[in-house]
XYZ file of C-alpha atoms in Angstrom:
705
model
C -39.418 -21.883 5.702
C -41.476 -22.579 2.807
C -39.811 -24.013 -0.149
C -38.958 -20.902 -3.238
C -41.249 -20.697 -6.045
C -41.205 -22.690 -9.258
C -43.095 -22.283 -11.997
C -44.295 -24.923 -14.661
C -41.815 -25.797 -16.881
C -42.842 -24.864 -21.081
C -40.549 -26.069 -23.152
C -40.088 -23.402 -26.265
C -37.721 -23.392 -29.053
C -36.129 -20.563 -30.897
C -34.209 -21.269 -34.326
C -31.671 -18.474 -35.414
C -28.090 -19.023 -37.566
C -28.500 -22.202 -36.790
C -28.090 -21.899 -33.274
C -31.950 -23.777 -31.253
C -32.404 -22.876 -27.906
C -34.842 -23.819 -25.704
C -36.758 -21.481 -23.754
C -38.735 -23.016 -20.462
C -40.186 -19.836 -19.506
C -40.672 -18.080 -22.370
C -44.614 -18.542 -22.079
C -43.455 -15.830 -18.899
C -44.674 -12.652 -21.796
C -47.303 -12.316 -21.337
C -46.857 -10.387 -18.158
C -49.977 -10.218 -16.943
C -51.473 -13.270 -17.680
C -53.143 -14.650 -14.073
C -50.847 -16.667 -13.963
C -47.508 -15.410 -13.776
C -49.255 -12.614 -11.833
C -49.830 -14.812 -9.464
C -46.087 -16.559 -10.052
C -44.654 -12.491 -9.886
C -47.764 -12.887 -6.218
C -45.720 -16.080 -4.841
C -42.277 -14.590 -5.182
C -42.831 -11.243 -3.296
C -44.930 -13.079 -0.350
C -41.591 -15.711 -0.418
C -38.901 -12.810 -0.840
C -40.694 -11.023 2.127
C -40.828 -14.094 4.140
C -36.409 -15.119 3.544
C -36.498 -11.012 4.586
C -38.866 -12.016 7.747
C -35.456 -11.490 10.482
C -34.294 -7.816 8.579
C -37.449 -6.293 10.164
C -35.384 -4.649 12.720
C -32.413 -3.307 11.005
C -34.291 -1.964 7.469
C -36.209 -0.128 10.603
C -32.748 1.359 11.824
C -31.826 2.335 8.001
C -35.008 3.448 6.544
C -34.608 6.561 9.972
C -31.247 6.705 8.956
C -32.427 8.070 6.109
C -34.901 10.082 7.736
C -32.789 11.022 10.328
C -30.861 12.860 8.247
C -32.949 14.388 5.313
C -33.682 17.819 5.438
C -37.642 16.309 4.382
C -38.530 19.845 4.873
C -36.845 21.813 2.255
C -36.498 24.552 -0.804
C -34.718 25.038 -3.778
C -32.856 28.115 -5.358
C -35.199 30.480 -6.324
C -34.625 31.415 -10.064
C -35.385 34.323 -11.853
C -37.594 34.300 -15.010
C -38.237 37.378 -17.278
C -41.776 36.313 -19.295
C -42.736 37.677 -22.656
C -45.450 40.260 -20.649
C -42.752 41.546 -19.342
C -43.305 39.586 -15.566
C -40.545 38.989 -13.476
C -41.188 35.874 -11.013
C -39.304 33.762 -8.776
C -39.529 29.807 -9.788
C -38.577 27.387 -6.936
C -40.009 24.128 -5.242
C -40.801 23.254 -1.993
C -41.035 20.168 -0.412
C -42.540 19.068 3.174
C -42.456 16.633 5.735
C -44.989 14.172 5.814
C -45.574 15.143 1.264
C -44.417 12.437 -1.065
C -43.860 14.956 -4.059
C -42.860 18.629 -4.606
C -44.804 22.245 -4.635
C -43.260 24.325 -7.019
C -44.242 28.067 -6.645
C -43.735 31.198 -7.637
C -42.939 35.136 -5.830
C -43.457 37.717 -7.802
C -39.546 39.203 -8.423
C -38.409 42.111 -8.279
C -33.569 42.609 -8.441
C -31.963 39.607 -9.534
C -29.977 39.772 -7.626
C -31.482 39.960 -4.572
C -32.652 36.213 -3.851
C -35.066 36.263 -1.735
C -35.863 34.020 1.353
C -38.978 31.842 0.498
C -38.805 30.084 4.526
C -42.897 29.452 4.189
C -45.590 30.926 2.378
C -44.140 34.098 1.828
C -46.865 36.945 0.596
C -47.654 36.544 -3.071
C -46.712 33.793 -3.625
C -48.924 31.097 -5.745
C -48.568 27.325 -5.866
C -47.819 26.707 -9.682
C -48.405 22.843 -9.595
C -48.752 21.126 -6.627
C -47.915 17.126 -7.087
C -49.389 15.947 -4.293
C -53.230 17.224 -4.890
C -52.033 15.825 -8.731
C -50.624 12.483 -6.750
C -53.905 11.853 -4.374
C -55.678 8.804 -4.925
C -52.929 7.247 -7.072
C -50.752 4.339 -6.938
C -48.318 6.037 -8.714
C -47.431 9.320 -9.732
C -44.627 10.815 -12.098
C -44.625 14.760 -13.435
C -42.861 14.861 -17.492
C -43.530 17.668 -18.722
C -44.160 20.661 -17.259
C -43.728 24.085 -18.270
C -45.431 27.675 -17.300
C -46.177 29.550 -21.460
C -43.561 32.257 -22.812
C -46.290 34.817 -21.027
C -46.286 33.368 -17.674
C -49.862 32.878 -17.422
C -51.114 29.609 -18.576
C -48.969 26.136 -17.133
C -48.904 22.846 -19.663
C -47.526 19.643 -18.139
C -48.467 15.553 -18.158
C -48.196 12.591 -15.999
C -48.083 9.228 -15.597
C -50.628 7.473 -12.987
C -48.907 3.896 -13.836
C -45.402 3.735 -14.492
C -45.837 2.816 -17.660
C -44.745 6.120 -19.185
C -48.037 7.261 -21.607
C -48.384 10.179 -20.502
C -51.493 12.663 -20.305
C -51.573 16.465 -21.277
C -53.171 19.143 -19.527
C -53.364 22.849 -19.143
C -54.721 25.106 -16.914
C -54.812 29.059 -16.917
C -52.296 29.982 -13.417
C -54.577 33.288 -12.953
C -57.552 31.043 -13.134
C -56.324 27.529 -12.901
C -59.237 26.661 -14.519
C -58.169 24.497 -17.133
C -57.392 24.402 -20.706
C -59.028 21.297 -23.343
C -55.820 18.834 -24.383
C -55.411 16.056 -26.773
C -57.247 13.423 -25.223
C -54.359 10.934 -26.293
C -51.550 8.583 -24.915
C -47.720 11.070 -24.891
C -44.324 10.680 -24.939
C -43.027 12.911 -21.526
C -41.794 15.547 -23.160
C -43.066 18.177 -25.671
C -42.960 22.209 -25.077
C -44.100 25.661 -25.481
C -44.638 27.238 -29.002
C -45.698 30.694 -28.377
C -48.443 31.956 -25.868
C -51.368 29.790 -27.802
C -49.403 26.204 -29.427
C -47.973 23.350 -27.369
C -45.580 20.864 -29.597
C -46.275 16.781 -28.295
C -44.914 13.718 -28.734
C -46.508 10.786 -29.448
C -44.897 6.866 -29.673
C -45.674 3.700 -31.548
C -46.527 0.096 -30.412
C -42.335 0.167 -29.334
C -42.714 2.823 -27.556
C -40.260 5.762 -29.709
C -41.329 8.871 -29.461
C -41.834 8.640 -33.617
C -44.048 11.464 -33.983
C -44.326 15.415 -33.165
C -47.694 17.172 -33.103
C -48.925 21.115 -32.900
C -51.596 22.019 -31.076
C -53.461 25.215 -30.657
C -55.430 25.843 -28.143
C -58.893 26.440 -28.246
C -59.039 23.805 -31.146
C -59.450 20.159 -31.852
C -57.284 19.807 -34.576
C -54.090 18.617 -34.251
C -51.292 19.460 -36.838
C -48.453 16.906 -37.520
C -45.240 18.466 -38.061
C -42.387 15.303 -38.221
C -43.176 11.386 -38.292
C -40.219 9.625 -38.019
C -40.915 6.319 -40.529
C -37.206 4.954 -39.987
C -37.056 2.209 -36.422
C -34.237 2.952 -35.917
C -34.677 6.628 -34.468
C -36.498 8.635 -31.629
C -38.351 12.187 -32.454
C -37.934 14.630 -29.062
C -38.401 18.489 -29.227
C -37.152 21.333 -27.116
C -36.821 24.781 -26.674
C -34.205 27.816 -27.722
C -33.150 30.124 -25.232
C -34.942 33.022 -26.118
C -38.052 30.950 -27.409
C -38.172 31.524 -30.286
C -37.594 29.115 -32.512
C -38.154 25.365 -31.077
C -35.369 22.859 -32.106
C -36.655 18.568 -32.918
C -34.713 16.049 -33.355
C -34.216 12.668 -34.364
C -31.429 10.527 -32.999
C -30.583 7.450 -32.720
C -27.717 5.429 -31.467
C -24.698 6.321 -34.084
C -26.686 9.423 -36.735
C -28.462 12.793 -35.489
C -30.597 14.570 -38.105
C -32.146 18.796 -36.060
C -34.259 21.078 -37.250
C -36.025 25.096 -36.393
C -39.492 26.118 -36.073
C -40.311 29.779 -35.927
C -42.750 29.901 -33.167
C -43.123 33.299 -34.718
C -44.802 31.451 -37.576
C -44.619 27.522 -36.842
C -46.969 27.017 -40.822
C -44.315 27.711 -42.712
C -42.782 25.219 -41.947
C -39.251 23.170 -40.688
C -35.852 24.648 -41.762
C -33.309 21.035 -41.696
C -29.574 21.888 -40.043
C -27.952 18.767 -41.862
C -29.173 15.861 -43.552
C -28.608 12.252 -41.536
C -25.749 10.947 -41.895
C -24.457 7.362 -40.878
C -22.521 8.257 -38.042
C -23.043 11.744 -37.870
C -23.684 12.971 -33.766
C -24.495 16.455 -34.069
C -26.335 18.793 -31.127
C -27.846 21.967 -31.923
C -28.174 25.388 -29.537
C -29.624 28.655 -30.984
C -26.913 31.348 -30.048
C -28.187 35.472 -29.877
C -25.917 35.446 -33.406
C -25.451 32.207 -34.727
C -25.902 28.515 -34.426
C -23.313 26.418 -31.476
C -22.805 22.588 -33.036
C -21.324 20.347 -30.983
C -20.659 17.683 -33.904
C -18.309 14.220 -34.688
C -17.714 15.463 -37.943
C -14.166 13.926 -38.680
C -13.529 14.907 -34.960
C -14.552 11.218 -32.844
C -14.479 12.894 -29.608
C -16.400 16.084 -31.472
C -15.541 19.760 -31.815
C -17.590 22.585 -31.262
C -18.917 24.980 -34.702
C -21.047 27.537 -35.262
C -23.058 28.352 -38.209
C -25.876 30.666 -40.093
C -28.792 30.367 -38.649
C -29.196 29.711 -42.696
C -27.147 26.726 -42.424
C -28.777 23.173 -44.352
C -25.143 21.413 -43.977
C -22.010 20.279 -42.933
C -20.417 22.942 -45.400
C -22.020 24.899 -43.837
C -20.212 24.504 -39.999
C -16.888 26.959 -39.239
C -14.748 25.112 -36.968
C -14.389 27.042 -33.335
C -13.223 24.137 -31.080
C -11.393 21.724 -32.518
C -11.027 17.738 -31.394
C -8.560 17.899 -28.985
C -7.003 14.642 -27.033
C -8.105 13.356 -24.178
C -11.365 15.383 -24.121
C -14.851 14.105 -24.853
C -16.883 17.389 -25.628
C -20.408 16.781 -24.422
C -22.659 20.537 -25.167
C -22.563 24.262 -25.061
C -24.561 26.208 -23.337
C -24.736 29.839 -25.331
C -25.346 32.833 -24.462
C -24.527 36.689 -25.973
C -21.171 37.345 -24.736
C -20.006 33.858 -23.668
C -19.730 30.038 -24.005
C -20.027 27.004 -21.573
C -18.604 24.460 -22.718
C -19.531 21.392 -21.213
C -16.823 17.975 -21.374
C -15.075 14.954 -19.604
C -11.110 14.513 -19.016
C -9.374 11.858 -17.528
C -13.651 10.530 -16.255
C -13.005 13.655 -14.417
C -15.816 16.713 -15.552
C -15.291 19.566 -17.652
C -16.655 23.076 -17.268
C -14.157 25.801 -19.564
C -15.598 29.313 -20.106
C -15.646 30.883 -23.581
C -15.430 34.745 -24.105
C -16.250 37.014 -26.602
C -13.264 38.900 -28.368
C -14.228 43.260 -29.554
C -13.820 42.003 -32.907
C -17.258 39.213 -31.565
C -14.944 35.866 -32.028
C -14.512 34.088 -29.982
C -11.350 33.693 -26.374
C -10.056 30.011 -25.151
C -11.824 27.794 -23.753
C -10.693 28.395 -19.721
C -11.158 25.577 -17.569
C -13.462 25.793 -14.226
C -11.595 24.697 -10.970
C -12.740 22.204 -8.633
C -11.702 21.958 -5.545
C -11.271 17.517 -5.133
C -9.494 15.012 -6.979
C -12.275 13.394 -7.372
C -15.425 14.876 -8.182
C -19.051 15.429 -10.642
C -19.770 19.377 -11.381
C -22.036 21.058 -14.320
C -23.505 23.896 -15.527
C -26.330 24.657 -15.250
C -28.447 26.331 -18.469
C -29.353 29.784 -17.408
C -33.401 31.432 -19.609
C -30.959 34.572 -20.369
C -29.299 35.389 -23.632
C -27.652 37.529 -22.265
C -26.247 36.494 -18.738
C -23.639 37.401 -16.457
C -23.795 33.993 -14.619
C -24.644 30.709 -14.574
C -25.029 27.475 -11.343
C -22.517 25.043 -11.018
C -23.747 21.672 -9.090
C -20.907 20.252 -7.843
C -20.447 16.854 -5.699
C -18.813 14.314 -4.606
C -18.436 10.965 -2.552
C -17.522 12.477 0.414
C -19.586 16.288 -0.313
C -23.108 16.528 -0.504
C -23.799 18.291 -3.475
C -23.736 22.365 -3.579
C -24.865 24.778 -5.829
C -22.702 27.836 -6.872
C -23.997 30.828 -8.375
C -20.784 31.455 -11.214
C -19.961 35.265 -13.048
C -18.639 34.510 -16.349
C -16.938 37.795 -16.627
C -14.408 37.685 -13.456
C -14.656 34.196 -12.056
C -16.085 35.248 -9.074
C -18.803 32.845 -7.393
C -21.110 32.183 -4.337
C -22.330 29.354 -2.735
C -26.134 28.902 -3.198
C -27.051 26.189 -1.245
C -25.424 22.823 -0.265
C -27.628 20.329 0.719
C -27.971 20.099 4.506
C -27.021 16.091 6.610
C -28.727 16.017 9.475
C -27.230 14.691 12.019
C -27.315 11.557 13.238
C -28.941 10.733 16.739
C -26.648 7.434 17.248
C -23.043 9.413 14.388
C -23.591 12.603 15.210
C -22.964 15.855 12.119
C -22.097 14.659 8.535
C -17.400 15.201 8.892
C -16.152 15.045 5.117
C -12.718 14.823 7.578
C -14.595 11.095 8.237
C -14.220 10.003 5.437
C -12.165 9.297 2.414
C -11.863 9.568 -1.497
C -9.883 7.300 -4.517
C -9.398 6.950 -7.428
C -7.258 3.326 -7.973
C -6.713 1.273 -11.181
C -8.049 -2.098 -12.374
C -5.768 -4.289 -15.134
C -8.214 -5.469 -17.245
C -7.117 -9.346 -18.464
C -6.351 -7.285 -22.088
C -3.456 -4.557 -20.023
C -6.550 -1.834 -20.016
C -5.905 0.596 -16.748
C -9.914 0.415 -15.813
C -10.792 3.225 -12.599
C -12.284 2.768 -10.146
C -13.493 5.883 -7.415
C -14.432 4.468 -3.509
C -14.437 6.127 -0.559
C -14.994 4.720 2.534
C -14.132 5.838 6.255
C -11.108 6.402 7.596
C -11.161 4.253 10.249
C -10.853 1.232 7.042
C -8.198 -0.600 7.358
C -6.937 -3.198 4.097
C -6.453 -6.156 6.007
C -9.770 -8.075 3.568
C -11.761 -7.849 6.178
C -14.573 -5.158 4.996
C -17.222 -5.728 4.015
C -17.961 -3.917 0.472
C -20.183 -2.918 -2.759
C -18.981 -2.770 -6.239
C -21.965 -0.782 -8.849
C -21.040 -0.454 -12.384
C -23.320 -0.054 -15.601
C -20.967 0.135 -18.496
C -23.207 1.062 -21.494
C -24.163 4.253 -23.761
C -21.604 6.249 -22.771
C -22.784 6.951 -19.510
C -20.670 7.720 -17.175
C -21.053 7.308 -13.505
C -19.490 10.013 -11.984
C -18.506 10.093 -8.390
C -21.977 11.579 -6.502
C -23.120 12.079 -2.928
C -25.965 9.796 -1.178
C -27.052 10.147 1.886
C -28.395 6.540 1.969
C -25.178 5.429 1.642
C -23.575 6.733 5.379
C -25.445 4.242 6.475
C -23.121 0.853 4.769
C -20.120 3.545 4.882
C -20.472 3.830 8.859
C -20.933 0.350 9.289
C -17.354 -0.408 8.139
C -18.493 -1.302 4.268
C -16.295 0.276 1.093
C -18.432 1.647 -1.292
C -16.701 1.378 -5.069
C -17.620 2.020 -8.406
C -16.125 -0.286 -11.360
C -15.462 2.543 -14.736
C -16.273 0.320 -17.246
C -15.784 0.222 -20.350
C -19.255 1.075 -22.566
C -18.854 4.383 -20.013
C -18.199 7.061 -21.221
C -15.713 8.387 -18.367
C -13.012 7.667 -21.091
C -13.761 9.627 -23.594
C -15.966 7.164 -27.095
C -13.176 5.330 -27.781
C -13.843 3.548 -23.960
C -16.749 3.189 -25.033
C -17.246 1.646 -28.549
C -14.813 -0.764 -26.583
C -17.282 -1.912 -24.451
C -20.065 -1.680 -27.250
C -21.446 -4.109 -30.771
C -18.972 -7.230 -30.905
C -16.312 -5.333 -28.030
C -18.823 -5.572 -25.107
C -17.486 -8.765 -23.262
C -15.170 -6.103 -22.790
C -17.178 -4.117 -20.036
C -17.988 -7.666 -18.176
C -14.561 -8.791 -17.805
C -13.567 -5.284 -16.735
C -16.463 -5.479 -13.716
C -14.729 -8.373 -12.470
C -11.059 -7.364 -12.738
C -12.426 -4.427 -10.627
C -13.758 -7.119 -8.076
C -10.589 -9.162 -8.605
C -8.505 -6.027 -7.532
C -11.054 -5.322 -4.812
C -10.132 -8.720 -3.142
C -6.512 -8.361 -3.522
C -6.000 -4.599 -2.680
C -7.020 -5.597 1.146
C -10.539 -3.657 0.524
C -12.229 -7.118 1.215
C -12.363 -10.115 0.391
C -14.666 -12.264 -1.854
C -17.379 -13.602 0.598
C -17.875 -9.825 1.834
C -18.113 -8.053 -1.729
C -21.404 -7.287 -3.032
C -22.256 -6.698 -6.926
C -24.766 -4.167 -7.620
C -26.140 -2.496 -11.222
C -29.435 -1.472 -12.262
C -30.831 -1.706 -16.088
C -28.102 -2.116 -18.755
C -25.644 -2.655 -14.642
C -27.798 -5.374 -14.119
C -26.375 -6.869 -18.016
C -23.529 -5.686 -16.198
C -23.140 -7.214 -13.103
C -25.121 -10.485 -14.906
C -22.681 -11.382 -16.648
C -20.127 -10.666 -14.183
C -21.690 -13.378 -12.015
C -21.620 -15.857 -14.777
C -17.968 -14.996 -15.843
C -17.291 -15.113 -11.547
C -19.399 -16.744 -9.669
C -16.823 -17.600 -6.881
C -15.864 -13.560 -7.298
C -18.963 -12.331 -5.254
C -20.373 -13.045 -2.022
C -24.195 -10.977 -3.356
C -25.829 -9.605 -6.158
C -28.431 -7.093 -5.689
C -29.498 -6.693 -9.624
C -32.633 -3.969 -9.768
C -34.240 -3.630 -13.180
C -31.903 -5.962 -14.525
C -31.457 -6.376 -19.198
C -30.888 -9.879 -18.250
C -32.792 -11.845 -21.208
C -30.750 -9.892 -23.393
C -30.496 -11.982 -26.415
C -34.069 -12.523 -26.342
C -34.929 -8.912 -26.409
C -32.755 -8.292 -29.024
C -34.300 -10.824 -31.177
C -37.993 -9.241 -30.727
C -38.366 -6.538 -33.002
C -41.612 -5.730 -32.195
C -40.833 -5.615 -28.532
C -39.973 -1.606 -27.047
C -37.471 -0.129 -27.501
C -35.578 -3.214 -29.376
C -34.816 -1.392 -33.075
C -33.446 1.796 -31.559
C -31.067 -0.868 -29.724
C -29.480 -2.566 -32.504
C -27.026 0.341 -33.001
C -25.500 -0.296 -29.253
C -25.551 -4.250 -28.987
C -26.063 -4.768 -32.886
C -29.040 -6.856 -34.363
C -28.504 -10.623 -33.505
C -31.891 -10.985 -35.495
C -29.760 -10.763 -39.379
C -26.394 -10.753 -37.702
C -24.772 -14.014 -37.223
C -21.286 -12.385 -35.453
C -23.905 -10.378 -33.421
C -25.744 -13.491 -32.431
C -23.044 -15.525 -30.910
C -21.663 -12.773 -28.943
C -25.090 -11.785 -27.052
C -24.784 -15.497 -26.981
C -21.931 -15.418 -25.287
C -22.982 -12.854 -22.244
C -26.631 -12.882 -21.964
C -26.648 -13.872 -18.285
C -29.749 -15.964 -18.495
C -28.532 -18.447 -21.030
C -24.855 -18.401 -19.459
C -26.214 -19.704 -16.434
C -23.586 -22.371 -14.559
C -24.510 -25.575 -12.601
C -21.684 -24.858 -9.621
C -22.293 -22.591 -6.703
C -23.612 -19.071 -6.586
C -23.645 -15.496 -4.838
C -27.089 -15.200 -2.917
C -29.630 -12.234 -5.716
C -31.607 -10.254 -4.615
C -33.242 -9.071 -8.074
C -35.646 -5.694 -8.006
C -38.106 -5.041 -10.506
C -42.066 -2.943 -11.776
C -44.549 -4.747 -13.264
C -45.197 -1.179 -16.099
C -41.610 -1.062 -16.681
C -41.326 -0.426 -20.275
C -37.350 -0.205 -20.837
C -36.925 -4.154 -19.578
C -40.037 -6.357 -18.933
C -40.417 -7.791 -16.071
C -40.229 -10.940 -17.716
C -36.531 -9.957 -17.424
C -36.005 -10.906 -13.915
C -38.438 -13.592 -13.471
C -36.922 -15.563 -15.977
C -33.690 -15.096 -14.985
C -34.725 -16.221 -11.524
C -36.191 -19.255 -12.550
C -33.538 -20.667 -14.283
C -31.065 -19.287 -11.473
C -32.724 -21.536 -8.789
C -32.759 -24.887 -10.522
C -29.477 -24.696 -12.211
C -27.452 -23.021 -9.974
C -25.824 -25.659 -6.507
C -28.980 -25.112 -3.443
C -27.265 -22.673 -0.205
C -29.931 -21.785 2.053
C -26.810 -19.301 3.298
C -27.242 -17.835 -0.341
C -31.116 -17.080 -0.948
C -32.087 -15.823 -5.142
C -34.606 -13.773 -3.955
C -37.242 -11.715 -7.051
C -39.341 -8.380 -5.507
C -41.741 -6.706 -7.733
C -43.705 -3.058 -7.012
C -46.676 -3.898 -8.740
C -47.166 -0.237 -9.783
C -44.579 0.605 -10.687
C -41.611 2.214 -14.029
C -37.717 1.567 -14.757
C -37.450 4.168 -11.618
C -39.513 2.302 -8.551
C -41.763 3.519 -7.142
C -42.716 7.206 -6.860
C -43.350 8.557 -3.915
C -40.165 9.346 -1.565
C -40.943 7.990 1.423
C -41.784 4.741 -0.158
C -38.747 5.023 -2.006
C -36.933 5.135 0.967
C -38.151 1.517 2.358
C -37.249 0.307 -0.237
C -33.830 1.789 -0.573
C -33.705 0.371 3.058
C -34.786 -2.952 2.255
C -32.402 -3.311 0.000
C -29.726 -1.927 1.842
C -30.419 -4.812 5.034
C -29.933 -6.777 2.357
C -27.115 -6.295 1.508
C -25.116 -5.887 4.669
C -26.941 -9.271 5.878
C -25.318 -10.331 3.187
C -22.385 -8.988 3.137
C -22.098 -9.424 7.288
C -23.362 -12.515 7.893
C -24.839 -13.104 11.882
C -25.973 -15.770 13.434
C -29.414 -16.587 13.276
């Protein structure tokens, strides 16, 4: 067995607020330098060597995924009425052996009769075949993909490296003739502004969408609609449901500002909904009769107000649904006769319907019921402003994702589709009753109860012998609500207990839960995760020598910091695109996203207290010379959200600091043409997932070799 790579140490001093840190691997920040690329290649080769014994297990796991996945499949057609009066069913199909979806449409007559589009029905048009676009590319990702309001043109954007710099393209659907489009790198979003204009965004050097442009087809001169100079804010755009207005937003982590553009006269300028104010967050939904605004003005858990289209500030807002204890209001879909609210309550989603009264007011919110104690659910936005039905998505740790049609007038629902889990050649048909999901609560050091969602086979008993995986995130108020996973079945059927720790910094228990795990309170995220790990051991679901921690991106920071706090609590750690050199990154305002992130983590460049706090937990700078778990860090060269240098430095520092243990290797695996989300094609993504699962199983269930 060869020795792991040992990169050269080149001390570089960093001095802030009276603290000096010597970074021996700062030179890795030039990720395109030949020496660094050679180092990544050596790390990949070492990882291949150290995992060679898992080849058969990887193949079995990959076959598991293929066996259970319906590889040729369809989405449920969606009825769309275009401005020219034409009506179409839009849907996407996947084909066995092909990596990417094929987007199609079929002429429609009756919106109540969803057609059977198996195969290629007569009249079907291929709108966009991603497989053709991806041919010859090592990576492909679709950004914007939008048919014009009159249904005659398609605009889409594509990324072929993983760096999230997209190229805009436009075609006539009838002839497939490509129309001239701006030849500049753009952000992933964008929308139509009528049938002959497009709105797109460009980014600054820090990868922040800072400019919104209006492009008129057939012309080469694009008009700048908005330039946002404040580096804390990023821009976004969206169309109103009736496509009569475009919403333009500037948002930071703590503030927001919306403007409206009239599609009929985009040269007339934008109208401000309410000026930005530090701490004021709001979102705008354009209804048929008013603006509906979800906001935190005097309502930390957010409230719903309405305002006339002429509103120009919060003084014009009128409360419709006030803030409610324990309910974090997230958004609203506004239709002519119904409002659909989406919220979170008690670590579960909450979907409610308000019905318009005869006096044109609104009734009280009525919740939509779901029949599981743990679940995730969402309300999809309908295109028709006058709709009387919506589509709901629902899943849990044991229930495959289901799409229902829900009637807003009487509450009737029908299932349109449920993800199929095909029969496994060994385990047979999937039976949800063979698995158990549960909610448990860990006790944090400060006495806070931290929820966990847990799933395992019904025959697993809490005697400390089961292997387990604990997943965590805990940032940006993101909620890791229960979700179904076909690949996870390969762990559960091998006796694993799988759990997600709903740690502070996430949004599972409302805005206060988020606030208790950000800025100077950030360390609570990591102690919560350790508490959840201890809980799984103390309650008998696993033992410390069989427990694997897993987190991605900011979740990589969570597991990296937790391992430094309690290396004895875990057998292994899988950190995917991990934010493990957080302090170095957040100190550098020239890096992508840094300034926009200051409202999440704090500003250590100018604030000594924030610096000391981040210094205390950033994983790269707090590694101890003790026995650590095995580590697998996975990353991508073209990731612009968490640069590859972070896990590369972390792995190098781990190897030279922790007590060496051949049974607990420290590995780095880098995709050389991919971004933050990894590789793009589904088959290679499944192979990568099989690689990671095999490593996890090998660490949690070690076998003599």
